[in-house]
Amino acid sequence: QVQLVESGGGLVQPGGSLRLSCAASGSIVSINTMNWSRRAPGKQRELVAAITSGGSTNYLSSVKGRFTISRDNAKNTVYLQMNSLQPEDTAVYYCNAVVQVPLTSRYLSIWGQGTLVTVSS
């Protein structure tokens, strides 16, 4: 089976940094897009950053310049480097990937378990 395992969340003070990691495991032929989304208290889930297989990126306006999404295709891993964190960034962060699986060669959207990022002094 294919799954995404997230790590790197935690408590950080305003202005601090965290790096989230999300590794895909299992039988995977290829990975298309990978992205990070978040769900903050009292808000709907929002897409934070996305990266294509070719490395093109897109960011939520409020994190532009502070967050950087990257991927290591050899490790089937996507990262989210978060700098200058603010309390408003507090949320559960989820990674998502569209992966191609063997046998059927279908593309499936899979999700990580979520990792909590808390920005507070």
C-alpha positions as a LaTeX table, in Angstrom:
\begin{tabular}{lrrr}
\hline
Residue & $x$ (\AA) & $y$ (\AA) & $z$ (\AA) \\
\hline
Gln1 & 0.00 & 0.00 & 0.00 \\
Val2 & 1.00 & 3.57 & $-0.57$ \\
Gln3 & 1.10 & 6.16 & 2.14 \\
Leu4 & 2.50 & 9.55 & 3.03 \\
Val5 & 4.19 & 10.03 & 6.36 \\
Glu6 & 4.66 & 13.55 & 7.63 \\
Ser7 & 7.10 & 14.86 & 10.18 \\
Gly8 & 8.56 & 18.11 & 11.41 \\
Gly9 & 5.65 & 19.80 & 13.10 \\
Gly10 & 5.84 & 21.24 & 16.54 \\
Leu11 & 5.85 & 24.37 & 18.63 \\
Val12 & 7.84 & 27.34 & 17.46 \\
Gln13 & 8.02 & 30.96 & 18.51 \\
Pro14 & 6.97 & 33.78 & 16.21 \\
Gly15 & 9.73 & 34.50 & 13.76 \\
Gly16 & 11.04 & 30.99 & 14.01 \\
Ser17 & 11.36 & 28.28 & 11.41 \\
Leu18 & 10.28 & 24.73 & 10.86 \\
Arg19 & 10.84 & 22.26 & 8.09 \\
Leu20 & 8.12 & 19.78 & 7.32 \\
Ser21 & 8.84 & 16.56 & 5.51 \\
Cys22 & 6.49 & 14.19 & 3.77 \\
Ala23 & 7.75 & 10.89 & 2.44 \\
Ala24 & 5.82 & 8.60 & 0.17 \\
Ser25 & 6.29 & 4.90 & 0.69 \\
Gly26 & 4.99 & 1.75 & $-0.85$ \\
Ser27 & 4.82 & 0.56 & $-4.41$ \\
Ile28 & 4.92 & 3.69 & $-6.51$ \\
Val29 & 5.61 & 4.06 & $-10.18$ \\
Ser30 & 5.83 & 7.82 & $-10.19$ \\
Ile31 & 4.65 & 10.89 & $-8.36$ \\
Asn32 & 2.97 & 13.74 & $-10.13$ \\
Thr33 & 2.13 & 16.81 & $-8.10$ \\
Met34 & 2.82 & 17.18 & $-4.42$ \\
Asn35 & 1.43 & 19.86 & $-2.20$ \\
Trp36 & 0.94 & 21.13 & 1.30 \\
Ser37 & $-2.33$ & 22.38 & 2.66 \\
Arg38 & $-3.38$ & 23.45 & 6.11 \\
Arg39 & $-6.40$ & 23.79 & 8.29 \\
Ala40 & $-6.30$ & 26.53 & 10.87 \\
Pro41 & $-8.74$ & 26.86 & 13.76 \\
Gly42 & $-12.04$ & 28.20 & 12.54 \\
Lys43 & $-11.00$ & 28.17 & 8.92 \\
Gln44 & $-11.41$ & 25.99 & 5.89 \\
Arg45 & $-8.54$ & 23.98 & 4.57 \\
Glu46 & $-6.39$ & 26.01 & 2.22 \\
Leu47 & $-3.66$ & 25.12 & $-0.19$ \\
Val48 & $-0.34$ & 26.45 & 1.03 \\
Ala49 & 2.11 & 25.36 & $-1.62$ \\
Ala50 & 2.28 & 23.03 & $-4.56$ \\
Ile51 & 5.05 & 21.65 & $-6.69$ \\
Thr52 & 4.87 & 19.80 & $-9.96$ \\
Ser53 & 7.02 & 16.90 & $-11.02$ \\
Gly54 & 9.09 & 19.37 & $-13.01$ \\
Gly55 & 9.67 & 21.62 & $-10.04$ \\
Ser56 & 7.27 & 24.45 & $-10.78$ \\
Thr57 & 5.82 & 25.93 & $-7.61$ \\
Asn58 & 2.85 & 27.93 & $-6.45$ \\
Tyr59 & 2.19 & 29.49 & $-3.08$ \\
Leu60 & $-0.60$ & 30.88 & $-1.03$ \\
Ser61 & $-0.25$ & 34.64 & $-1.13$ \\
Ser62 & 0.16 & 34.99 & 2.62 \\
Val63 & 3.14 & 32.63 & 2.72 \\
Lys64 & 4.88 & 33.85 & $-0.40$ \\
Gly65 & 8.47 & 34.71 & 0.38 \\
Arg66 & 8.38 & 32.93 & 3.71 \\
Phe67 & 7.68 & 29.33 & 2.76 \\
Thr68 & 9.53 & 27.21 & 0.26 \\
Ile69 & 8.33 & 23.93 & $-1.13$ \\
Ser70 & 10.80 & 21.50 & $-2.61$ \\
Arg71 & 11.01 & 17.84 & $-3.48$ \\
Asp72 & 13.55 & 15.09 & $-3.66$ \\
Asn73 & 12.34 & 12.72 & $-6.31$ \\
Ala74 & 14.91 & 10.09 & $-5.46$ \\
Lys75 & 13.48 & 9.93 & $-1.95$ \\
Asn76 & 9.86 & 10.46 & $-2.95$ \\
Thr77 & 9.78 & 13.25 & $-0.44$ \\
Val78 & 8.39 & 16.75 & $-0.39$ \\
Tyr79 & 9.48 & 19.44 & 2.03 \\
Leu80 & 8.05 & 22.67 & 3.27 \\
Gln81 & 10.56 & 25.09 & 4.71 \\
Met82 & 8.70 & 27.62 & 6.81 \\
Asn83 & 10.47 & 30.77 & 7.89 \\
Ser84 & 9.31 & 33.87 & 9.71 \\
Leu85 & 6.44 & 31.93 & 11.18 \\
Gln86 & 3.56 & 33.88 & 12.63 \\
Pro87 & 0.69 & 32.87 & 14.91 \\
Glu88 & $-1.60$ & 32.96 & 11.90 \\
Asp89 & 0.37 & 30.04 & 10.48 \\
Thr90 & $-0.81$ & 27.81 & 13.29 \\
Ala91 & $-2.62$ & 24.91 & 11.72 \\
Val92 & $-2.55$ & 21.24 & 11.00 \\
Tyr93 & $-0.50$ & 20.82 & 7.87 \\
Tyr94 & $-1.24$ & 18.05 & 5.43 \\
Cys95 & 0.76 & 16.83 & 2.51 \\
Asn96 & $-0.92$ & 15.45 & $-0.54$ \\
Ala97 & 0.42 & 13.71 & $-3.59$ \\
Val98 & $-0.89$ & 12.26 & $-6.79$ \\
Val99 & 0.90 & 8.98 & $-7.29$ \\
Gln100 & 0.86 & 6.40 & $-10.02$ \\
Val101 & 0.58 & 2.88 & $-8.71$ \\
Pro102 & 1.61 & $-0.33$ & $-10.45$ \\
Leu103 & $-0.60$ & $-3.01$ & $-11.92$ \\
Thr104 & $-3.41$ & $-0.67$ & $-12.89$ \\
Ser105 & $-1.11$ & 2.29 & $-13.56$ \\
Arg106 & $-3.76$ & 4.49 & $-12.05$ \\
Tyr107 & $-3.14$ & 7.83 & $-10.42$ \\
Leu108 & $-4.31$ & 8.10 & $-6.87$ \\
Ser109 & $-4.51$ & 11.08 & $-4.57$ \\
Ile110 & $-3.12$ & 10.23 & $-1.16$ \\
Trp111 & $-2.83$ & 12.24 & 2.02 \\
Gly112 & $-0.52$ & 12.41 & 4.96 \\
Gln113 & $-1.77$ & 12.08 & 8.48 \\
Gly114 & $-1.29$ & 15.74 & 9.27 \\
Thr115 & 1.24 & 17.42 & 11.49 \\
Leu116 & 0.46 & 20.22 & 13.90 \\
Val117 & 2.36 & 23.46 & 13.67 \\
Thr118 & 1.85 & 25.81 & 16.56 \\
Val119 & 3.36 & 29.28 & 16.48 \\
Ser120 & 3.22 & 30.85 & 19.88 \\
Ser121 & 5.40 & 32.52 & 22.45 \\
\hline
\end{tabular}
